[in-house]
Amino acid sequence: MCGIFGYCSFLQEKDRKTVCDILVNGLARQEYRGYDSAGIGIDGDKPGEMYFFKEVGKVAGLRKKIAESDVDTSKTFISQVSIAHTRWATHGPPSVVNCHPLKSDPDAHFIVVHNGIVTNAVALRLVLQKRGYKFESETDTEAAAILTKYIYDSQTGKKPTFTELVKQVLHELEGSFAFVFKSSHYPNEVVTARRGSPLLIGVKTEKKLKVDFVDVEFAGPESDAKSNSALAPPTSPSGLLAPPSNPGMLRSQSRAFMSEDGLPQPIEFFIASDAAAIIEHTKRVLYLEDDDIAHISGGELHIHRLRRNEEGGAPQAQHRTIETLEIELAEIMKGKFDHFMQKEIYEQPESVVNTMRGRVNFDQARITLGGLRAYLNIIRRGRRIVFCACGTSYHSAIATRAIFEELTEIPVSVELASDFLDRKTPIFRDDVCVFVSQSGETADTILALRYCLERGALCVGVVNTVGSTISRETHCGVHINAGPEIGVASTKAYTSQYIALLMVALQLSEDRISLTERRNQIIQGLHALPGQIKRVLDGDKGFQELATGVLANQRSLLLMGRGYQYATCLEGALKIKEISYMHSEGILAGELKHGPLALIDENMPVIIVMTQDSLYPKVQSAYAQITARKAAPIIICNEEDEGIPKGCQTIRVPSTVDCLQGLLNIIPLQLLSYHLAVKNGFDVDFPRNLAKSVTTE
Ligand code: UD1
Ligand code: BG6
């Protein structure tokens, strides 16, 4: 949801075409996050001048617009700063005027790109309008751009540094966001900051960096300017209209960027919301923390804090590590596949192995999750386990709830993060709260996590993205190691989350001798799983035929099952509605008589999941009820099941242990939804109105 990209080059001759290509490619790599317009802001021909290119729709359209423009693309820059953005409309529809970067004024003294939401934008807009400032867009972002100019213009005497200025702006903003600021007053400088929305900075140098961290420069007490509101009446002596006091920075050097001979060295910085946009340039990255303000200028990167190190608060890290990314560009490229979603579905035989790698010892039937080792006893002593998640991640928790209860004998509840917060659910110190999230950046899940942290519960993350907010803010957790997932419709993350949760349950129960046989059976099942997933994928042609045949022109599709397969139905229905825009509902077969049966007749398409587990007879009864009402369901059943009535349309899958069967059953549904979307010509990887990473409530 929204993507930020910034590019700063220092003492490296770059022509404008190269700069534009780097920006547009940076946006293209983040397309999967979801957006509806895209824009860039670059240096113009004259000092202080800026050029903008903005387009509604795809990044490809923006690229075309730039190529067709008559700006001099051969103009070169020794040092430059440029910023870019993909916008997912929240305040005002997708349009060129609402597209980022947003300007503070027609002369673009300050320009801003922004992810997230400024919740007090309406109040800021009113105050600034009263003071004569004109707005041209409907966005909350423009309020931040204009506020920056207002604060700058209001300062008499010595003007603040760019960092001090942005710090004053951020003190006025409420909400959760990531920002990048560029200004004609501060040529070749950029300031970027985050609160609640991810940001990372890639660093590329020819020489090796001297050290692999950047010191954090903590502000002194007097720069904690919340009380010195910029919006205080202009006459207020303490307002920012008064000359700025010395902010009392404790300056220390940005040691990582010093060259050995003391001379400035050529360097490039890449700012992005996602590592996928940086990886093709450099693997050396630094993740910003909430309330970090990074200032890039003269080839140096300095990290400041918005607030001073609070007395009595938890000690804050004194530096930010420059980490080495482990993902490869190939992992985020489509390769031989037509779409990322298709590639990710086909990756599952490997991604499930990566989730288990180094954690499952098949010979000794033992599970070792390094990230949980120190916390196992606390979890076992917990009064209950509360799962919190959204979308597909929520379904993975539903899918594993029963095995958790069976193996741990601890009561388990599964919560949609938004509803959990709406209800202000009681949470206690002896609760164990598990936050499941592919991205680790979903706003509702993060808010639920912070709510539980405040109440003293043990917070465990099950996350795909290393370095994400949830991964960092939880006490402990498990990375699912599924590799980057780009398609908005989550597929391989689901199967990996499912396995990661199952491994947690298995490890928690390792002290229960009575469950040894059950555990061994499941671990053997896990061993066979990758090969079985491959077998299901081999049947893809048949799923394509269903999508282009019996299901081709349907408006609605019901999926029903019970027990472990309820989650399969919910997740299958979500996939179908997300990308093929067909109405689809996952129904618990046990609830059929209490309502859904009214929908059934010969015209209602149904898929029933009837793989063989202890609930098989009950699902057979559901099958009888719907066929008695003339439905002709497609049956997902086991390969060797001979009890299926002749003449029925079937999807055959290999048999496995009951609690693993959902991992195989979901794959035909993922592929079915994919083929339905392709058949209808829909944009599989970027479905309308949806975003991969939902960073606003
Ligand atoms: C870790 C290393 C892995 C290495 C292995 C070798 C990382 C990210 N993983 O894997 O590269 O091969 O040791 O022993 O460096 N965590 C949270 N919240 C979450 C997810 C994880 O706090 O949502 C914490 C864990 O508690 C742990 C750390 O992050 O302290 C790494 O977790 P994970 O990658 O799952 O650990 P390992 O599998 O041991
Ligand atoms: C969005 C995505 O809605 O967020 C879904 O489109 C995803 O695919 C959901 O399941 C939750 O995201 P995450 O990253 O917290 O698992």
mmCIF file of C-alpha atoms in Angstrom, residues 33-335:
data_model
loop_
_atom_site.group_PDB
_atom_site.id
_atom_site.type_symbol
_atom_site.label_atom_id
_atom_site.label_comp_id
_atom_site.label_asym_id
_atom_site.label_seq_id
_atom_site.Cartn_x
_atom_site.Cartn_y
_atom_site.Cartn_z
ATOM 1 C CA ARG A 33 2.158 -3.349 -2.701
ATOM 2 C CA GLY A 34 -0.888 -1.917 -4.464
ATOM 3 C CA TYR A 35 -1.295 1.623 -5.889
ATOM 4 C CA ASP A 36 -3.334 3.627 -8.339
ATOM 5 C CA SER A 37 -1.006 6.452 -9.431
ATOM 6 C CA ALA A 38 2.723 7.103 -9.561
ATOM 7 C CA GLY A 39 5.004 10.114 -9.663
ATOM 8 C CA ILE A 40 8.602 11.327 -9.462
ATOM 9 C CA GLY A 41 10.300 14.624 -8.531
ATOM 10 C CA ILE A 42 13.805 15.262 -9.930
ATOM 11 C CA ASP A 43 16.277 18.125 -10.150
ATOM 12 C CA GLY A 44 15.609 20.592 -12.972
ATOM 13 C CA ASP A 45 18.036 22.344 -15.302
ATOM 14 C CA LYS A 46 18.607 25.407 -13.103
ATOM 15 C CA PRO A 47 19.666 25.337 -9.446
ATOM 16 C CA GLY A 48 16.660 24.990 -7.140
ATOM 17 C CA GLU A 49 14.376 23.986 -10.016
ATOM 18 C CA MET A 50 12.471 20.704 -9.904
ATOM 19 C CA TYR A 51 10.669 18.678 -12.574
ATOM 20 C CA PHE A 52 7.711 16.422 -11.867
ATOM 21 C CA PHE A 53 6.191 13.543 -13.778
ATOM 22 C CA LYS A 54 2.931 12.069 -12.541
ATOM 23 C CA GLU A 55 0.508 9.575 -14.004
ATOM 24 C CA VAL A 56 -2.681 7.866 -12.894
ATOM 25 C CA GLY A 57 -2.544 4.092 -13.354
ATOM 26 C CA LYS A 58 0.467 1.906 -13.819
ATOM 27 C CA VAL A 59 4.164 2.679 -13.464
ATOM 28 C CA ALA A 60 4.496 1.671 -17.149
ATOM 29 C CA GLY A 61 2.333 4.706 -18.002
ATOM 30 C CA LEU A 62 4.632 6.972 -15.989
ATOM 31 C CA ARG A 63 7.657 5.503 -17.762
ATOM 32 C CA LYS A 64 6.034 6.263 -21.133
ATOM 33 C CA LYS A 65 5.187 9.806 -20.083
ATOM 34 C CA ILE A 66 8.802 10.470 -19.107
ATOM 35 C CA ALA A 67 10.099 8.937 -22.349
ATOM 36 C CA GLU A 68 7.759 11.131 -24.390
ATOM 37 C CA SER A 69 8.568 14.369 -22.557
ATOM 38 C CA ASP A 70 10.912 16.940 -24.026
ATOM 39 C CA VAL A 71 13.176 17.391 -20.974
ATOM 40 C CA ASP A 72 16.869 17.062 -21.697
ATOM 41 C CA THR A 73 17.545 13.493 -20.586
ATOM 42 C CA SER A 74 21.269 13.795 -21.274
ATOM 43 C CA LYS A 75 21.840 16.500 -18.656
ATOM 44 C CA THR A 76 24.284 15.202 -16.089
ATOM 45 C CA PHE A 77 24.530 15.719 -12.335
ATOM 46 C CA ILE A 78 27.598 15.169 -10.150
ATOM 47 C CA SER A 79 25.348 14.898 -7.108
ATOM 48 C CA GLN A 80 21.555 14.805 -7.025
ATOM 49 C CA VAL A 81 18.551 13.872 -4.923
ATOM 50 C CA SER A 82 15.276 12.632 -6.383
ATOM 51 C CA ILE A 83 12.144 11.082 -4.936
ATOM 52 C CA ALA A 84 9.341 8.888 -6.223
ATOM 53 C CA HIS A 85 6.095 7.351 -5.036
ATOM 54 C CA THR A 86 3.283 4.973 -5.862
ATOM 55 C CA ARG A 87 0.055 6.186 -4.248
ATOM 56 C CA TRP A 88 -2.867 4.098 -3.020
ATOM 57 C CA ALA A 89 -5.664 6.640 -2.723
ATOM 58 C CA THR A 90 -7.030 7.347 0.755
ATOM 59 C CA HIS A 91 -7.593 11.134 0.858
ATOM 60 C CA GLY A 92 -8.979 12.073 -2.543
ATOM 61 C CA PRO A 93 -9.327 9.902 -5.651
ATOM 62 C CA PRO A 94 -6.436 8.752 -7.851
ATOM 63 C CA SER A 95 -5.566 11.820 -9.966
ATOM 64 C CA VAL A 96 -2.511 13.709 -11.146
ATOM 65 C CA VAL A 97 -3.158 16.490 -8.623
ATOM 66 C CA ASN A 98 -3.348 14.077 -5.714
ATOM 67 C CA CYS A 99 -0.314 12.110 -6.891
ATOM 68 C CA HIS A 100 2.968 12.451 -4.971
ATOM 69 C CA PRO A 101 5.422 14.182 -4.709
ATOM 70 C CA LEU A 102 3.277 16.992 -3.308
ATOM 71 C CA LYS A 103 4.544 20.543 -3.288
ATOM 72 C CA SER A 104 4.423 23.172 -0.562
ATOM 73 C CA ASP A 105 3.754 25.922 -3.141
ATOM 74 C CA PRO A 106 3.822 26.464 -6.906
ATOM 75 C CA ASP A 107 7.594 27.023 -6.794
ATOM 76 C CA ALA A 108 8.061 23.695 -4.994
ATOM 77 C CA HIS A 109 10.269 24.939 -2.180
ATOM 78 C CA PHE A 110 9.500 21.701 -0.374
ATOM 79 C CA ILE A 111 8.308 18.449 -1.881
ATOM 80 C CA VAL A 112 7.157 15.373 -0.036
ATOM 81 C CA VAL A 113 6.321 11.726 -0.641
ATOM 82 C CA HIS A 114 4.402 9.936 2.068
ATOM 83 C CA ASN A 115 3.024 6.528 3.065
ATOM 84 C CA GLY A 116 0.384 6.089 5.764
ATOM 85 C CA ILE A 117 -2.099 8.639 7.060
ATOM 86 C CA VAL A 118 -1.738 11.966 8.841
ATOM 87 C CA THR A 119 -4.777 11.819 11.096
ATOM 88 C CA ASN A 120 -4.803 15.508 12.041
ATOM 89 C CA ALA A 121 -4.475 16.691 8.409
ATOM 90 C CA VAL A 122 -7.912 18.327 8.399
ATOM 91 C CA ALA A 123 -7.082 20.489 11.422
ATOM 92 C CA LEU A 124 -3.668 21.381 9.965
ATOM 93 C CA ARG A 125 -5.235 22.297 6.637
ATOM 94 C CA LEU A 126 -7.700 24.657 8.344
ATOM 95 C CA VAL A 127 -4.989 26.380 10.362
ATOM 96 C CA LEU A 128 -2.718 26.760 7.335
ATOM 97 C CA GLN A 129 -5.547 27.996 5.115
ATOM 98 C CA LYS A 130 -6.374 30.615 7.751
ATOM 99 C CA ARG A 131 -2.791 31.762 7.451
ATOM 100 C CA GLY A 132 -3.170 32.229 3.722
ATOM 101 C CA TYR A 133 -1.700 28.998 2.360
ATOM 102 C CA LYS A 134 -3.411 27.504 -0.698
ATOM 103 C CA PHE A 135 -4.012 23.783 -1.162
ATOM 104 C CA GLU A 136 -4.416 22.241 -4.560
ATOM 105 C CA SER A 137 -4.896 18.552 -3.727
ATOM 106 C CA GLU A 138 -7.268 16.679 -1.434
ATOM 107 C CA THR A 139 -4.456 14.755 0.231
ATOM 108 C CA ASP A 140 -3.338 14.723 3.845
ATOM 109 C CA THR A 141 0.249 14.781 2.527
ATOM 110 C CA GLU A 142 -0.038 18.291 1.153
ATOM 111 C CA ALA A 143 -0.698 19.562 4.687
ATOM 112 C CA ALA A 144 2.731 18.206 5.674
ATOM 113 C CA ALA A 145 4.419 19.863 2.671
ATOM 114 C CA ILE A 146 2.780 23.246 3.332
ATOM 115 C CA LEU A 147 3.407 22.994 7.066
ATOM 116 C CA THR A 148 7.116 22.549 6.302
ATOM 117 C CA LYS A 149 7.151 25.751 4.284
ATOM 118 C CA TYR A 150 5.154 27.578 6.933
ATOM 119 C CA ILE A 151 7.578 26.595 9.679
ATOM 120 C CA TYR A 152 10.572 27.441 7.484
ATOM 121 C CA ASP A 153 9.165 30.836 6.476
ATOM 122 C CA SER A 154 8.221 31.653 10.066
ATOM 123 C CA GLN A 155 11.764 31.320 11.386
ATOM 124 C CA THR A 156 13.506 34.615 11.738
ATOM 125 C CA GLY A 157 17.264 34.801 11.994
ATOM 126 C CA LYS A 158 19.304 31.717 11.293
ATOM 127 C CA LYS A 159 17.381 29.119 9.365
ATOM 128 C CA PRO A 160 17.225 25.619 10.856
ATOM 129 C CA THR A 161 19.053 22.656 9.395
ATOM 130 C CA PHE A 162 16.883 20.418 7.224
ATOM 131 C CA THR A 163 16.744 17.831 10.010
ATOM 132 C CA GLU A 164 15.691 20.376 12.646
ATOM 133 C CA LEU A 165 12.994 21.651 10.316
ATOM 134 C CA VAL A 166 11.568 18.198 9.604
ATOM 135 C CA LYS A 167 11.708 17.395 13.302
ATOM 136 C CA GLN A 168 9.523 20.399 14.022
ATOM 137 C CA VAL A 169 7.113 19.309 11.289
ATOM 138 C CA LEU A 170 6.890 15.765 12.621
ATOM 139 C CA HIS A 171 6.104 17.021 16.107
ATOM 140 C CA GLU A 172 2.926 18.521 14.658
ATOM 141 C CA LEU A 173 1.803 15.410 12.785
ATOM 142 C CA GLU A 174 -0.378 12.656 14.202
ATOM 143 C CA GLY A 175 -0.895 9.246 12.669
ATOM 144 C CA SER A 176 1.392 6.619 11.274
ATOM 145 C CA PHE A 177 3.591 7.357 8.317
ATOM 146 C CA ALA A 178 6.858 7.327 6.411
ATOM 147 C CA PHE A 179 8.055 10.518 4.725
ATOM 148 C CA VAL A 180 10.776 11.732 2.403
ATOM 149 C CA PHE A 181 11.373 15.491 2.127
ATOM 150 C CA LYS A 182 13.353 17.329 -0.557
ATOM 151 C CA SER A 183 13.775 21.092 -0.789
ATOM 152 C CA SER A 184 15.205 23.795 -3.022
ATOM 153 C CA HIS A 185 16.409 25.490 0.185
ATOM 154 C CA TYR A 186 18.585 22.437 0.931
ATOM 155 C CA PRO A 187 19.990 21.338 -2.438
ATOM 156 C CA ASN A 188 21.303 17.752 -2.639
ATOM 157 C CA GLU A 189 19.935 16.953 0.805
ATOM 158 C CA VAL A 190 17.116 14.638 1.725
ATOM 159 C CA VAL A 191 15.416 13.889 5.026
ATOM 160 C CA THR A 192 13.383 10.773 5.614
ATOM 161 C CA ALA A 193 11.514 9.638 8.706
ATOM 162 C CA ARG A 194 9.220 6.885 9.841
ATOM 163 C CA ARG A 195 6.569 6.320 12.444
ATOM 164 C CA GLY A 196 4.694 3.073 11.908
ATOM 165 C CA SER A 197 5.400 2.593 8.196
ATOM 166 C CA PRO A 198 8.476 0.692 6.987
ATOM 167 C CA LEU A 199 11.526 2.439 5.495
ATOM 168 C CA LEU A 200 14.982 1.234 4.712
ATOM 169 C CA ILE A 201 18.051 2.811 3.176
ATOM 170 C CA GLY A 202 20.422 0.986 0.858
ATOM 171 C CA VAL A 203 24.044 2.135 0.697
ATOM 172 C CA LYS A 204 26.303 1.586 -2.309
ATOM 173 C CA THR A 205 29.982 2.497 -2.376
ATOM 174 C CA GLU A 206 32.891 1.355 -4.459
ATOM 175 C CA LYS A 207 35.103 0.871 -1.421
ATOM 176 C CA LYS A 208 34.102 -1.347 1.466
ATOM 177 C CA LEU A 209 32.351 0.508 4.282
ATOM 178 C CA LYS A 210 34.641 1.101 7.229
ATOM 179 C CA VAL A 211 32.163 -0.085 9.843
ATOM 180 C CA ASP A 212 28.770 -1.670 9.534
ATOM 181 C CA PHE A 213 26.669 0.626 11.657
ATOM 182 C CA VAL A 214 25.591 4.245 11.868
ATOM 183 C CA ASP A 215 25.500 6.041 15.203
ATOM 184 C CA VAL A 216 22.179 7.402 16.372
ATOM 185 C CA GLU A 217 22.410 11.085 17.271
ATOM 186 C CA PHE A 218 20.121 11.661 20.213
ATOM 187 C CA ALA A 219 18.567 15.076 20.676
ATOM 188 C CA GLY A 220 19.022 17.063 23.880
ATOM 189 C CA PRO A 221 16.021 17.906 26.056
ATOM 190 C CA GLU A 222 15.500 21.357 24.571
ATOM 191 C CA SER A 223 14.916 20.018 21.099
ATOM 192 C CA ASP A 224 11.977 17.939 22.233
ATOM 193 C CA ALA A 225 9.772 20.593 20.794
ATOM 194 C CA LYS A 226 6.296 19.169 21.283
ATOM 195 C CA SER A 227 5.369 21.986 23.610
ATOM 196 C CA ASN A 228 6.775 24.547 21.190
ATOM 197 C CA SER A 229 3.971 24.011 18.739
ATOM 198 C CA ALA A 230 4.540 25.478 15.311
ATOM 199 C CA LEU A 231 0.863 26.209 15.246
ATOM 200 C CA ALA A 232 0.854 28.198 18.453
ATOM 201 C CA PRO A 233 -0.316 31.793 17.920
ATOM 202 C CA PRO A 234 2.359 33.751 16.064
ATOM 203 C CA THR A 235 2.796 36.037 19.035
ATOM 204 C CA SER A 236 3.661 33.212 21.371
ATOM 205 C CA PRO A 237 7.213 33.684 22.594
ATOM 206 C CA SER A 238 7.710 29.951 22.879
ATOM 207 C CA GLY A 239 6.311 29.180 19.414
ATOM 208 C CA LEU A 240 8.496 28.242 16.540
ATOM 209 C CA LEU A 241 8.159 31.739 15.228
ATOM 210 C CA ALA A 242 10.785 32.639 17.763
ATOM 211 C CA PRO A 243 14.353 32.042 16.564
ATOM 212 C CA PRO A 244 15.240 28.409 17.043
ATOM 213 C CA SER A 245 17.271 27.637 20.090
ATOM 214 C CA ASN A 246 20.385 25.576 19.680
ATOM 215 C CA PRO A 247 18.846 22.141 19.466
ATOM 216 C CA GLY A 248 21.680 20.685 21.469
ATOM 217 C CA MET A 249 22.378 17.718 19.264
ATOM 218 C CA LEU A 250 24.933 15.363 20.594
ATOM 219 C CA ARG A 251 26.753 15.087 17.304
ATOM 220 C CA SER A 252 28.814 12.090 16.581
ATOM 221 C CA GLN A 253 30.254 11.107 13.293
ATOM 222 C CA SER A 254 28.619 8.965 10.737
ATOM 223 C CA ARG A 255 31.598 6.690 10.868
ATOM 224 C CA ALA A 256 30.410 4.217 8.304
ATOM 225 C CA PHE A 257 30.840 6.713 5.503
ATOM 226 C CA MET A 258 34.264 8.119 6.276
ATOM 227 C CA SER A 259 36.832 7.238 3.659
ATOM 228 C CA GLU A 260 40.155 6.024 4.945
ATOM 229 C CA ASP A 261 42.054 8.984 3.500
ATOM 230 C CA GLY A 262 39.536 11.414 4.958
ATOM 231 C CA LEU A 263 38.369 12.449 1.476
ATOM 232 C CA PRO A 264 34.702 12.343 0.517
ATOM 233 C CA GLN A 265 33.971 9.164 -1.403
ATOM 234 C CA PRO A 266 31.445 8.615 -4.178
ATOM 235 C CA ILE A 267 28.319 7.034 -2.726
ATOM 236 C CA GLU A 268 24.707 6.253 -3.603
ATOM 237 C CA PHE A 269 21.766 5.936 -1.231
ATOM 238 C CA PHE A 270 18.444 4.266 -2.034
ATOM 239 C CA ILE A 271 15.461 4.914 0.215
ATOM 240 C CA ALA A 272 12.521 2.524 -0.090
ATOM 241 C CA SER A 273 9.526 1.030 1.658
ATOM 242 C CA ASP A 274 10.641 -2.409 0.612
ATOM 243 C CA ALA A 275 13.931 -4.227 0.134
ATOM 244 C CA ALA A 276 12.660 -5.473 -3.241
ATOM 245 C CA ALA A 277 13.325 -1.986 -4.662
ATOM 246 C CA ILE A 278 16.906 -1.842 -3.400
ATOM 247 C CA ILE A 279 18.286 -5.298 -3.946
ATOM 248 C CA GLU A 280 19.305 -4.733 -7.592
ATOM 249 C CA HIS A 281 21.577 -1.859 -6.514
ATOM 250 C CA THR A 282 23.026 -3.008 -3.209
ATOM 251 C CA LYS A 283 22.582 -5.614 -0.503
ATOM 252 C CA ARG A 284 23.829 -3.296 2.247
ATOM 253 C CA VAL A 285 20.782 -1.820 3.982
ATOM 254 C CA LEU A 286 19.834 -0.127 7.189
ATOM 255 C CA TYR A 287 16.291 -0.366 8.576
ATOM 256 C CA LEU A 288 14.935 2.773 10.223
ATOM 257 C CA GLU A 289 13.131 2.469 13.540
ATOM 258 C CA ASP A 290 9.992 4.394 14.497
ATOM 259 C CA ASP A 291 10.812 8.054 15.229
ATOM 260 C CA ASP A 292 14.158 7.845 13.402
ATOM 261 C CA ILE A 293 14.969 10.765 11.135
ATOM 262 C CA ALA A 294 17.645 10.080 8.548
ATOM 263 C CA HIS A 295 19.460 12.975 6.901
ATOM 264 C CA ILE A 296 21.507 12.375 3.768
ATOM 265 C CA SER A 297 23.789 15.177 2.649
ATOM 266 C CA GLY A 298 27.320 15.532 1.271
ATOM 267 C CA GLY A 299 27.667 11.756 0.925
ATOM 268 C CA GLU A 300 26.902 11.133 4.604
ATOM 269 C CA LEU A 301 23.972 9.546 6.345
ATOM 270 C CA HIS A 302 23.081 10.710 9.847
ATOM 271 C CA ILE A 303 20.366 9.184 11.991
ATOM 272 C CA HIS A 304 18.627 11.407 14.533
ATOM 273 C CA ARG A 305 15.815 10.685 16.953
ATOM 274 C CA LEU A 306 12.574 12.628 16.998
ATOM 275 C CA ARG A 307 12.450 12.511 20.771
ATOM 276 C CA ARG A 308 15.264 12.423 23.241
ATOM 277 C CA ASN A 309 16.111 9.224 25.055
ATOM 278 C CA GLU A 310 13.373 9.240 27.684
ATOM 279 C CA GLU A 311 14.458 8.898 31.264
ATOM 280 C CA GLY A 312 13.197 5.724 32.819
ATOM 281 C CA GLY A 313 12.179 4.382 29.408
ATOM 282 C CA ALA A 314 13.648 1.296 27.834
ATOM 283 C CA PRO A 315 17.234 1.941 26.718
ATOM 284 C CA GLN A 316 17.398 2.758 23.021
ATOM 285 C CA ALA A 317 19.895 1.314 20.599
ATOM 286 C CA GLN A 318 22.878 3.610 20.073
ATOM 287 C CA HIS A 319 23.307 2.686 16.439
ATOM 288 C CA ARG A 320 21.560 1.203 13.430
ATOM 289 C CA THR A 321 23.262 -1.779 11.875
ATOM 290 C CA ILE A 322 23.985 -1.887 8.162
ATOM 291 C CA GLU A 323 22.742 -5.365 7.365
ATOM 292 C CA THR A 324 23.355 -7.550 4.356
ATOM 293 C CA LEU A 325 20.172 -8.614 2.576
ATOM 294 C CA GLU A 326 19.980 -12.297 1.920
ATOM 295 C CA ILE A 327 17.378 -12.237 -0.844
ATOM 296 C CA GLU A 328 18.467 -12.447 -4.466
ATOM 297 C CA LEU A 329 17.031 -10.421 -7.296
ATOM 298 C CA ALA A 330 15.986 -13.672 -8.965
ATOM 299 C CA GLU A 331 13.685 -14.357 -6.044
ATOM 300 C CA ILE A 332 11.670 -11.268 -6.812
ATOM 301 C CA MET A 333 11.587 -11.739 -10.580
ATOM 302 C CA LYS A 334 8.865 -13.637 -12.434
ATOM 303 C CA GLY A 335 11.269 -15.902 -14.333
#
